[in-house]
Short mmCIF file of C-alpha atoms and ligand atoms in Angstrom, two decimals:
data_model
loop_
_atom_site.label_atom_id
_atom_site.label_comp_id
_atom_site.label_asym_id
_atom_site.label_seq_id
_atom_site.Cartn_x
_atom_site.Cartn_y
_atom_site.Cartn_z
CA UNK A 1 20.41 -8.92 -1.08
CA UNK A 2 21.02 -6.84 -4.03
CA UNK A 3 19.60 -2.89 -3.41
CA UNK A 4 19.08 0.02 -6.35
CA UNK A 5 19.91 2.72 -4.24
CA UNK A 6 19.95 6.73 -5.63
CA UNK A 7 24.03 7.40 -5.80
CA UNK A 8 23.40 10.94 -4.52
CA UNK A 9 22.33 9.49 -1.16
CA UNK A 10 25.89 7.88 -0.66
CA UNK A 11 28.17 10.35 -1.77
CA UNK A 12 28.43 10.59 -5.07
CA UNK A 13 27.90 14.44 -7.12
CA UNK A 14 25.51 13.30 -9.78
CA UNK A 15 22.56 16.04 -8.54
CA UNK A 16 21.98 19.04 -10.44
CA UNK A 17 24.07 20.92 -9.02
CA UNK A 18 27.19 18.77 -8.84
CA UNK A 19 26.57 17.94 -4.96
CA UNK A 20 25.51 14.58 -3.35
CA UNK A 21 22.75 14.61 -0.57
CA UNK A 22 24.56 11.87 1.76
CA UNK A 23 22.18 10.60 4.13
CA UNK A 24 23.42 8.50 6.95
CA UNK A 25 20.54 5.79 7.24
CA UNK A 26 21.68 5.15 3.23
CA UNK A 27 25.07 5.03 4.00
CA UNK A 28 24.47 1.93 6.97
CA UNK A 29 22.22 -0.09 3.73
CA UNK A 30 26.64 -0.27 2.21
CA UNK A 31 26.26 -2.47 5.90
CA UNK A 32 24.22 -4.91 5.44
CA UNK A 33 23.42 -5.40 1.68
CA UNK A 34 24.96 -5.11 -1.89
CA UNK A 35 24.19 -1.61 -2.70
CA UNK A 36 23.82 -0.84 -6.95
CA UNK A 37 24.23 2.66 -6.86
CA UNK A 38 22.50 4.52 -9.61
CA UNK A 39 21.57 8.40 -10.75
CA UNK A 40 18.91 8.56 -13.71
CA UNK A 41 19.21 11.97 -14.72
CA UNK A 42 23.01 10.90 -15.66
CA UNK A 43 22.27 7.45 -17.38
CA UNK A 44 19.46 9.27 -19.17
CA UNK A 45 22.62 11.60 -20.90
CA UNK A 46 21.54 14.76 -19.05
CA UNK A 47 25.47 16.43 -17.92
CA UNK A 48 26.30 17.53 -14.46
CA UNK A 49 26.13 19.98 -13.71
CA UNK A 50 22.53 20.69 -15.01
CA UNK A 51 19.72 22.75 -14.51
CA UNK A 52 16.74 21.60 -12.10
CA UNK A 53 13.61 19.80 -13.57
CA UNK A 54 10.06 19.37 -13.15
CA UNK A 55 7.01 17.82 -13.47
CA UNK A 56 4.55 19.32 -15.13
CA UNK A 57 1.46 17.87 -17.40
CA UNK A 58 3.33 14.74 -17.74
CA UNK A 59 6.17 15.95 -19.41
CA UNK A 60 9.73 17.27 -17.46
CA UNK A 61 10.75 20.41 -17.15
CA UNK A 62 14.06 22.07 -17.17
CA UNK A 63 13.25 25.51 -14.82
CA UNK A 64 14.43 27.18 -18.23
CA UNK A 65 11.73 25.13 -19.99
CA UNK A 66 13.98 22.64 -21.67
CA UNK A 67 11.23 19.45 -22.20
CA UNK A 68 13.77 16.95 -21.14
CA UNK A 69 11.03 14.45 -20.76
CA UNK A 70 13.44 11.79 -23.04
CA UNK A 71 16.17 11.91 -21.03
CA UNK A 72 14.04 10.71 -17.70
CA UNK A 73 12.35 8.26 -19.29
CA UNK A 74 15.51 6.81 -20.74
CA UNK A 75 17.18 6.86 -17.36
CA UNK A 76 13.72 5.33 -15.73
CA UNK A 77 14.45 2.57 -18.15
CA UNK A 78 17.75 1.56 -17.99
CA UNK A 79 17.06 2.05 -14.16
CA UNK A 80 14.79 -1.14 -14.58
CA UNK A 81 17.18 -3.06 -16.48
CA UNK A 82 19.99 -2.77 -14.26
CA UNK A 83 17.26 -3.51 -11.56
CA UNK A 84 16.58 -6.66 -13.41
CA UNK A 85 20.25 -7.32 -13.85
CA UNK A 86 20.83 -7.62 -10.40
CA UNK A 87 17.66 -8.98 -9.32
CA UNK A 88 16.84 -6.04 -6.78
CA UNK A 89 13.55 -6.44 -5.44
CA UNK A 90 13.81 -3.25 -3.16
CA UNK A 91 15.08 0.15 -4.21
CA UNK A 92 15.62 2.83 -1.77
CA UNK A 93 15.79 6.13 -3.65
CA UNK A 94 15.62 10.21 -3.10
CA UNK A 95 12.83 11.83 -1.68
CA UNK A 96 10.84 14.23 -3.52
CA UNK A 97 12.75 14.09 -7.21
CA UNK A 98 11.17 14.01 -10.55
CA UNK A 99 13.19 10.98 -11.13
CA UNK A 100 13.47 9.16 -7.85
CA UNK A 101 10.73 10.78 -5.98
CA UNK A 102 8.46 8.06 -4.10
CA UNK A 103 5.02 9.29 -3.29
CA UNK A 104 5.23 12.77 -3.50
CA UNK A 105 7.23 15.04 -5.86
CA UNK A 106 7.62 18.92 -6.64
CA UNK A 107 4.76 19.96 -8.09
CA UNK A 108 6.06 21.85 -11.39
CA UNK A 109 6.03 25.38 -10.34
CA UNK A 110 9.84 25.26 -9.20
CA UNK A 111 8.60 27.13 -6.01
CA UNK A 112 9.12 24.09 -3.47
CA UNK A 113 5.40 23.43 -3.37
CA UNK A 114 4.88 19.20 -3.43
CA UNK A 115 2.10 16.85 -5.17
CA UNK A 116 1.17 13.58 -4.75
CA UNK A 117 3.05 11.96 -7.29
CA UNK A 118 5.88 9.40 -8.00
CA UNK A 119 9.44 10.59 -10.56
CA UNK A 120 9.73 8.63 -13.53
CA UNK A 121 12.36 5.83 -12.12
CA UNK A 122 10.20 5.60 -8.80
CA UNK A 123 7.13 4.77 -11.18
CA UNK A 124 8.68 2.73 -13.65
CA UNK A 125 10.29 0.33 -10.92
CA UNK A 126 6.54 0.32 -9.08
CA UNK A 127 5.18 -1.05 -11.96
CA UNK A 128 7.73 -3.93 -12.24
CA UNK A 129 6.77 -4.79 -8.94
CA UNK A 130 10.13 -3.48 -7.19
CA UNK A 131 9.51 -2.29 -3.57
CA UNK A 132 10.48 1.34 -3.82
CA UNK A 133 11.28 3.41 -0.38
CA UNK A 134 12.66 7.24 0.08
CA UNK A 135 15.43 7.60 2.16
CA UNK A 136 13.55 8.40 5.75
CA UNK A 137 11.97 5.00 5.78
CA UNK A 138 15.18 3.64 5.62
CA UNK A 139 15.13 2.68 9.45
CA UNK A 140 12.15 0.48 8.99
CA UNK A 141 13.85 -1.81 6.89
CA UNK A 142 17.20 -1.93 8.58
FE1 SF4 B 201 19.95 11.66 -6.95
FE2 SF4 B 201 18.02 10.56 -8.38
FE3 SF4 B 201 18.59 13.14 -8.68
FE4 SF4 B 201 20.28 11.30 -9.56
S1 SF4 B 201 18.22 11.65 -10.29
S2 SF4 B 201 20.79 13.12 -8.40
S3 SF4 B 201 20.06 9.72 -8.03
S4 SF4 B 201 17.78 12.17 -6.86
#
């Protein structure tokens, strides 16, 4: 089985500030399935590093109040596509991003504070009907 999985979450340095966020339960998924890894902010053509974003009134926020709303929606899309591609049903992606986020996201006022809300990828994929999961309920799939 084919997964979309965030890339930060297995190693790679595509978050904003040039670091990965390896979690182990995403690392065992390389296990068991075909992992596609896959950053949105960086197939959207945002560089790394880069300066956090937001959500805020539908549109995304750089914290310097760069509307880089294009950019996430382009990488939501071609998220989809290479979703499609590969025929993932189930994506497992970051907790709590304005891209990847899955139920609840930052809120917009950069101060850690979190909404109910899903990033633009996490949304996007929903809507196609993809099963989307954050990283800590990996262990209920595995
Ligand atoms: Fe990770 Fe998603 Fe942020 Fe890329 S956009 S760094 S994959 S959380």
């Amino acid at each position: 089985m084919n997964i979309l999985v965030s890339a930060c979450l297995i190693g790679i340095g595509c978050r904003y500030d040039g670091k990965s966020k390896v979690h182990p339960d995403a690392m065992k998924l390389l296990e068991k399935y075909t992992v596609i890894p896959y950053c949105p902010e960086v197939y959207g053509g945002l560089p790394t590093p880069r300066k956090p974003s937001e959500i805020r009134n539908n549109r995304v926020l750089m914290e310097d109040g760069t509307d880089v709303t294009a950019q996430f929606a382009k990488g939501a899309k071609e998220a989809l596509r290479l979703a499609k591609l590969y025929d993932c049903q189930f994506a497992v992606l970051k907790e709590r991003s304005p891209s990847c986020g899955t139920g609840y996201i930052y809120d917009g006022t950069f101060t850690g504070r979190l909404t109910d809300d899903d990033g633009l990828t996490a949304k996007l994929l929903k809507a196609a009907g993809i099963k989307v999961i954050g990283e800590s309920e990996i262990p209920n799939v595995l």
